[in-house]
PDB file of C-alpha atoms in Angstrom:
ATOM      1  CA  MET A   1      18.009  25.487 -19.961  1.00  0.00           C
ATOM      2  CA  CYS A   2      16.037  27.678 -17.591  1.00  0.00           C
ATOM      3  CA  LEU A   3      15.315  26.245 -14.153  1.00  0.00           C
ATOM      4  CA  ASN A   4      11.666  26.136 -13.201  1.00  0.00           C
ATOM      5  CA  ARG A   5      10.850  27.250  -9.646  1.00  0.00           C
ATOM      6  CA  LYS A   6       7.824  24.975  -9.267  1.00  0.00           C
ATOM      7  CA  ASP A   7       9.766  21.934 -10.424  1.00  0.00           C
ATOM      8  CA  LEU A   8      12.646  22.850  -8.104  1.00  0.00           C
ATOM      9  CA  GLY A   9      10.142  23.193  -5.270  1.00  0.00           C
ATOM     10  CA  LEU A  10       8.705  19.752  -5.999  1.00  0.00           C
ATOM     11  CA  LEU A  11      12.231  18.302  -6.097  1.00  0.00           C
ATOM     12  CA  ALA A  12      13.064  19.909  -2.742  1.00  0.00           C
ATOM     13  CA  LEU A  13       9.814  18.690  -1.168  1.00  0.00           C
ATOM     14  CA  ARG A  14      10.185  15.164  -2.583  1.00  0.00           C
ATOM     15  CA  SER A  15      13.781  15.016  -1.354  1.00  0.00           C
ATOM     16  CA  ALA A  16      13.020  16.248   2.151  1.00  0.00           C
ATOM     17  CA  VAL A  17       9.946  14.093   2.756  1.00  0.00           C
ATOM     18  CA  GLY A  18      11.429  11.091   0.984  1.00  0.00           C
ATOM     19  CA  GLY A  19      14.668  11.409   2.932  1.00  0.00           C
ATOM     20  CA  VAL A  20      12.824  11.426   6.258  1.00  0.00           C
ATOM     21  CA  LEU A  21      10.819   8.390   5.187  1.00  0.00           C
ATOM     22  CA  ILE A  22      13.934   6.510   4.060  1.00  0.00           C
ATOM     23  CA  ALA A  23      15.542   7.168   7.450  1.00  0.00           C
ATOM     24  CA  HIS A  24      12.478   5.938   9.350  1.00  0.00           C
ATOM     25  CA  GLY A  25      12.044   2.896   7.131  1.00  0.00           C
ATOM     26  CA  THR A  26      15.683   1.845   7.442  1.00  0.00           C
ATOM     27  CA  GLN A  27      15.407   2.174  11.219  1.00  0.00           C
ATOM     28  CA  LYS A  28      12.632  -0.400  11.069  1.00  0.00           C
ATOM     29  CA  LEU A  29      14.258  -2.732   8.552  1.00  0.00           C
ATOM     30  CA  PHE A  30      17.972  -2.557   9.371  1.00  0.00           C
ATOM     31  CA  GLY A  31      18.331  -0.804  12.726  1.00  0.00           C
ATOM     32  CA  TRP A  32      20.078   2.153  11.105  1.00  0.00           C
ATOM     33  CA  PHE A  33      20.010   5.587  12.762  1.00  0.00           C
ATOM     34  CA  GLY A  34      19.333   4.087  16.177  1.00  0.00           C
ATOM     35  CA  GLY A  35      16.332   2.043  15.115  1.00  0.00           C
ATOM     36  CA  GLY A  36      15.286  -1.348  16.431  1.00  0.00           C
ATOM     37  CA  GLY A  37      15.787  -3.244  13.189  1.00  0.00           C
ATOM     38  CA  LEU A  38      13.377  -5.891  12.036  1.00  0.00           C
ATOM     39  CA  GLU A  39      13.382  -7.759  15.353  1.00  0.00           C
ATOM     40  CA  GLY A  40      12.724  -4.648  17.430  1.00  0.00           C
ATOM     41  CA  THR A  41      10.105  -3.434  14.991  1.00  0.00           C
ATOM     42  CA  THR A  42       8.422  -6.846  15.052  1.00  0.00           C
ATOM     43  CA  ARG A  43       8.176  -6.686  18.860  1.00  0.00           C
ATOM     44  CA  ALA A  44       6.807  -3.134  18.641  1.00  0.00           C
ATOM     45  CA  MET A  45       4.233  -4.133  16.022  1.00  0.00           C
ATOM     46  CA  ASP A  46       3.090  -7.009  18.214  1.00  0.00           C
ATOM     47  CA  HIS A  47       2.779  -4.691  21.210  1.00  0.00           C
ATOM     48  CA  MET A  48       0.787  -2.164  19.140  1.00  0.00           C
ATOM     49  CA  GLY A  49      -1.641  -4.846  17.963  1.00  0.00           C
ATOM     50  CA  PHE A  50      -0.477  -5.378  14.374  1.00  0.00           C
ATOM     51  CA  HIS A  51      -0.672  -9.050  13.425  1.00  0.00           C
ATOM     52  CA  PRO A  52       1.075 -10.844  11.934  1.00  0.00           C
ATOM     53  CA  ALA A  53       3.742  -8.696  13.565  1.00  0.00           C
ATOM     54  CA  ARG A  54       6.767  -9.585  11.407  1.00  0.00           C
ATOM     55  CA  GLN A  55       4.902  -9.029   8.141  1.00  0.00           C
ATOM     56  CA  SER A  56       3.569  -5.767   9.530  1.00  0.00           C
ATOM     57  CA  ALA A  57       7.107  -4.685  10.430  1.00  0.00           C
ATOM     58  CA  VAL A  58       8.376  -5.494   6.932  1.00  0.00           C
ATOM     59  CA  ALA A  59       5.403  -3.738   5.316  1.00  0.00           C
ATOM     60  CA  ALA A  60       5.875  -0.601   7.439  1.00  0.00           C
ATOM     61  CA  GLY A  61       9.605  -0.496   6.752  1.00  0.00           C
ATOM     62  CA  LEU A  62       9.168  -1.036   3.014  1.00  0.00           C
ATOM     63  CA  GLY A  63       6.271   1.432   2.837  1.00  0.00           C
ATOM     64  CA  GLU A  64       8.446   4.104   4.410  1.00  0.00           C
ATOM     65  CA  ALA A  65      11.887   3.333   2.923  1.00  0.00           C
ATOM     66  CA  GLY A  66      10.629   2.189  -0.475  1.00  0.00           C
ATOM     67  CA  GLY A  67       7.988   4.875  -0.803  1.00  0.00           C
ATOM     68  CA  GLY A  68      10.497   7.474   0.352  1.00  0.00           C
ATOM     69  CA  ALA A  69      13.120   6.326  -2.157  1.00  0.00           C
ATOM     70  CA  LEU A  70      10.594   6.455  -4.989  1.00  0.00           C
ATOM     71  CA  LEU A  71       9.522   9.949  -3.924  1.00  0.00           C
ATOM     72  CA  VAL A  72      13.132  11.182  -3.870  1.00  0.00           C
ATOM     73  CA  ALA A  73      13.716   9.723  -7.325  1.00  0.00           C
ATOM     74  CA  GLY A  74      10.384  10.941  -8.618  1.00  0.00           C
ATOM     75  CA  LEU A  75       9.641   7.468  -9.957  1.00  0.00           C
ATOM     76  CA  ALA A  76       6.140   5.973  -9.951  1.00  0.00           C
ATOM     77  CA  THR A  77       5.197   9.028  -7.928  1.00  0.00           C
ATOM     78  CA  PRO A  78       1.457   8.257  -7.611  1.00  0.00           C
ATOM     79  CA  ALA A  79       2.196   4.729  -6.345  1.00  0.00           C
ATOM     80  CA  ALA A  80       4.905   6.057  -4.008  1.00  0.00           C
ATOM     81  CA  GLY A  81       2.555   8.670  -2.563  1.00  0.00           C
ATOM     82  CA  ALA A  82      -0.175   6.078  -2.132  1.00  0.00           C
ATOM     83  CA  ALA A  83       2.157   3.587  -0.425  1.00  0.00           C
ATOM     84  CA  VAL A  84       3.390   6.205   2.030  1.00  0.00           C
ATOM     85  CA  ALA A  85      -0.118   7.532   2.717  1.00  0.00           C
ATOM     86  CA  GLY A  86      -1.374   4.009   3.448  1.00  0.00           C
ATOM     87  CA  THR A  87       1.586   3.254   5.687  1.00  0.00           C
ATOM     88  CA  MET A  88       1.079   6.483   7.609  1.00  0.00           C
ATOM     89  CA  ALA A  89      -2.608   5.656   8.112  1.00  0.00           C
ATOM     90  CA  GLY A  90      -1.479   2.720  10.237  1.00  0.00           C
ATOM     91  CA  ALA A  91       0.842   4.982  12.236  1.00  0.00           C
ATOM     92  CA  VAL A  92      -1.949   7.520  12.723  1.00  0.00           C
ATOM     93  CA  SER A  93      -4.169   4.782  14.151  1.00  0.00           C
ATOM     94  CA  VAL A  94      -1.559   4.043  16.814  1.00  0.00           C
ATOM     95  CA  HIS A  95      -1.038   7.677  17.800  1.00  0.00           C
ATOM     96  CA  ALA A  96      -4.658   8.897  17.548  1.00  0.00           C
ATOM     97  CA  PRO A  97      -5.627   8.074  21.159  1.00  0.00           C
ATOM     98  CA  ALA A  98      -2.971  10.566  22.349  1.00  0.00           C
ATOM     99  CA  GLY A  99      -4.585  13.413  20.410  1.00  0.00           C
ATOM    100  CA  PHE A 100      -3.213  15.559  17.611  1.00  0.00           C
ATOM    101  CA  PHE A 101       0.045  17.080  18.812  1.00  0.00           C
ATOM    102  CA  LEU A 102       3.347  15.231  18.630  1.00  0.00           C
ATOM    103  CA  THR A 103       4.379  16.615  22.013  1.00  0.00           C
ATOM    104  CA  SER A 104       1.719  14.454  23.679  1.00  0.00           C
ATOM    105  CA  GLY A 105       2.440  11.416  21.478  1.00  0.00           C
ATOM    106  CA  GLY A 106      -0.264  12.355  18.980  1.00  0.00           C
ATOM    107  CA  TYR A 107      -0.670  11.702  15.282  1.00  0.00           C
ATOM    108  CA  GLU A 108       0.491  15.096  13.977  1.00  0.00           C
ATOM    109  CA  TYR A 109       3.781  13.855  12.464  1.00  0.00           C
ATOM    110  CA  PRO A 110       2.602  10.694  10.649  1.00  0.00           C
ATOM    111  CA  ALA A 111      -0.480  12.559   9.416  1.00  0.00           C
ATOM    112  CA  PHE A 112       1.734  15.310   8.004  1.00  0.00           C
ATOM    113  CA  LEU A 113       4.015  12.818   6.247  1.00  0.00           C
ATOM    114  CA  GLY A 114       1.029  10.909   4.853  1.00  0.00           C
ATOM    115  CA  ALA A 115      -0.749  14.046   3.655  1.00  0.00           C
ATOM    116  CA  THR A 116       2.423  15.376   2.044  1.00  0.00           C
ATOM    117  CA  ALA A 117       3.040  12.082   0.241  1.00  0.00           C
ATOM    118  CA  LEU A 118      -0.597  12.042  -0.877  1.00  0.00           C
ATOM    119  CA  ALA A 119      -0.245  15.571  -2.259  1.00  0.00           C
ATOM    120  CA  LEU A 120       2.979  14.691  -4.094  1.00  0.00           C
ATOM    121  CA  GLY A 121       1.329  11.596  -5.550  1.00  0.00           C
ATOM    122  CA  LEU A 122      -1.540  13.713  -6.832  1.00  0.00           C
ATOM    123  CA  ALA A 123       0.538  16.697  -8.016  1.00  0.00           C
ATOM    124  CA  GLY A 124       3.198  14.619  -9.712  1.00  0.00           C
ATOM    125  CA  PRO A 125       6.965  14.812  -9.415  1.00  0.00           C
ATOM    126  CA  GLY A 126       7.739  17.747 -11.692  1.00  0.00           C
ATOM    127  CA  ARG A 127      10.353  17.980 -14.428  1.00  0.00           C
ATOM    128  CA  TYR A 128      13.342  17.020 -12.305  1.00  0.00           C
ATOM    129  CA  SER A 129      12.376  13.387 -11.829  1.00  0.00           C
ATOM    130  CA  LEU A 130      12.763   9.916 -13.256  1.00  0.00           C
ATOM    131  CA  ASP A 131       9.070   9.935 -14.139  1.00  0.00           C
ATOM    132  CA  HIS A 132       9.703  12.904 -16.420  1.00  0.00           C
ATOM    133  CA  ALA A 133      12.896  11.357 -17.830  1.00  0.00           C
ATOM    134  CA  THR A 134      11.037   8.123 -18.714  1.00  0.00           C
ATOM    135  CA  GLY A 135       8.088   9.848 -20.359  1.00  0.00           C
ATOM    136  CA  HIS A 136       5.832   9.313 -17.326  1.00  0.00           C
ATOM    137  CA  VAL A 137       5.519   5.575 -17.970  1.00  0.00           C
ATOM    138  CA  PHE A 138       4.717   4.967 -14.275  1.00  0.00           C
ATOM    139  CA  ASP A 139       2.977   8.295 -13.740  1.00  0.00           C
ATOM    140  CA  ARG A 140      -0.276   7.740 -15.582  1.00  0.00           C
ATOM    141  CA  PRO A 141      -3.684   8.743 -14.184  1.00  0.00           C
ATOM    142  CA  TRP A 142      -4.837   5.117 -14.012  1.00  0.00           C
ATOM    143  CA  VAL A 143      -1.701   4.186 -12.016  1.00  0.00           C
ATOM    144  CA  GLY A 144      -2.514   6.888  -9.476  1.00  0.00           C
ATOM    145  CA  ALA A 145      -6.168   5.893  -9.223  1.00  0.00           C
ATOM    146  CA  ALA A 146      -5.367   2.197  -8.831  1.00  0.00           C
ATOM    147  CA  ALA A 147      -2.598   2.870  -6.309  1.00  0.00           C
ATOM    148  CA  PHE A 148      -4.704   5.155  -4.135  1.00  0.00           C
ATOM    149  CA  VAL A 149      -7.695   2.781  -4.146  1.00  0.00           C
ATOM    150  CA  ALA A 150      -5.475  -0.191  -3.270  1.00  0.00           C
ATOM    151  CA  SER A 151      -3.701   1.800  -0.560  1.00  0.00           C
ATOM    152  CA  ALA A 152      -6.952   3.032   0.976  1.00  0.00           C
ATOM    153  CA  LEU A 153      -8.452  -0.468   1.013  1.00  0.00           C
ATOM    154  CA  GLY A 154      -5.273  -1.970   2.440  1.00  0.00           C
ATOM    155  CA  ALA A 155      -4.966   0.681   5.125  1.00  0.00           C
ATOM    156  CA  TYR A 156      -8.615   0.260   6.073  1.00  0.00           C
ATOM    157  CA  GLY A 157      -8.159  -3.498   6.427  1.00  0.00           C
ATOM    158  CA  VAL A 158      -4.979  -3.210   8.497  1.00  0.00           C
ATOM    159  CA  VAL A 159      -6.375  -0.526  10.799  1.00  0.00           C
ATOM    160  CA  ALA A 160      -9.701  -2.350  11.264  1.00  0.00           C
ATOM    161  CA  ARG A 161      -7.910  -5.611  12.123  1.00  0.00           C
ATOM    162  CA  ARG A 162      -5.625  -3.797  14.564  1.00  0.00           C
ATOM    163  CA  ARG A 163      -8.592  -2.124  16.289  1.00  0.00           C
ATOM    164  CA  HIS A 164     -10.340  -5.477  16.605  1.00  0.00           C
ATOM    165  CA  LEU A 165      -7.252  -7.171  18.074  1.00  0.00           C
ATOM    166  CA  VAL A 166      -6.587  -4.296  20.485  1.00  0.00           C
ATOM    167  CA  ARG A 167     -10.214  -4.408  21.658  1.00  0.00           C
ATOM    168  CA  LEU A 168      -9.947  -8.188  22.242  1.00  0.00           C
ATOM    169  CA  ARG A 169      -6.687  -7.703  24.177  1.00  0.00           C
ATOM    170  CA  GLU A 170      -8.308  -5.022  26.372  1.00  0.00           C
ATOM    171  CA  GLU A 171     -11.360  -7.208  27.041  1.00  0.00           C
ATOM    172  CA  ARG A 172      -9.133 -10.150  27.958  1.00  0.00           C
ATOM    173  CA  ALA A 173      -7.118  -7.953  30.351  1.00  0.00           C
ATOM    174  CA  ALA A 174     -10.334  -6.705  31.995  1.00  0.00           C
ATOM    175  CA  VAL A 175     -11.596 -10.267  32.494  1.00  0.00           C
ATOM    176  CA  GLU A 176      -8.258 -11.328  34.015  1.00  0.00           C
ATOM    177  CA  ALA A 177      -8.302  -8.324  36.340  1.00  0.00           C
ATOM    178  CA  ASP A 178     -11.847  -9.169  37.440  1.00  0.00           C
ATOM    179  CA  GLU A 179     -10.838 -12.788  38.077  1.00  0.00           C
ATOM    180  CA  GLN A 180      -7.832 -11.723  40.192  1.00  0.00           C
ATOM    181  CA  GLU A 181      -9.978  -9.291  42.153  1.00  0.00           C
ATOM    182  CA  GLY A 182     -12.628 -11.951  42.772  1.00  0.00           C
ATOM    183  CA  SER A 183     -10.073 -14.520  43.957  1.00  0.00           C
ATOM    184  CA  GLY A 184      -8.810 -12.342  46.770  1.00  0.00           C
ATOM    185  CA  LEU A 185      -5.366 -12.009  45.225  1.00  0.00           C
ATOM    186  CA  SER A 186      -5.549  -8.267  44.699  1.00  0.00           C
TER     187      SER A 186
END
């Protein structure tokens, strides 16, 4: 058997990106690798404006850890890429106000992970994958199309709801500040 460079490259890319995603997802779900676990992630999600916070924490953790594991395995690769891309869209929405670069708290890193997962979902896993070993049962064009449409719609809904809730929180804080200023308590 002759090794194929492109398939080896896809395996290396899937493994690296998937491994990073597994680590981040297990931080959120189980507190591994110095993460906050589900309770800490729930508090963070609430603070960032994702509601319901606990369900958002579980969804983010599963999107990262589960999507990452599927990418590493090369199983249901289009669905895995779509799940990760959708999950990262939520992370991008949090970091976008800080600009692009990670050094200023920007969205560079989650955008890179999401775009890479999207590309892997579109390109496919290559020969060295469970999708290939199972005859691409979960790697059909219709699976990819359905997964990416569902992920895009889900991400849009989550991000739009978060923006709405953050805007309401900011308006409420402004009203409270005006009331304190007007009462002479400033």
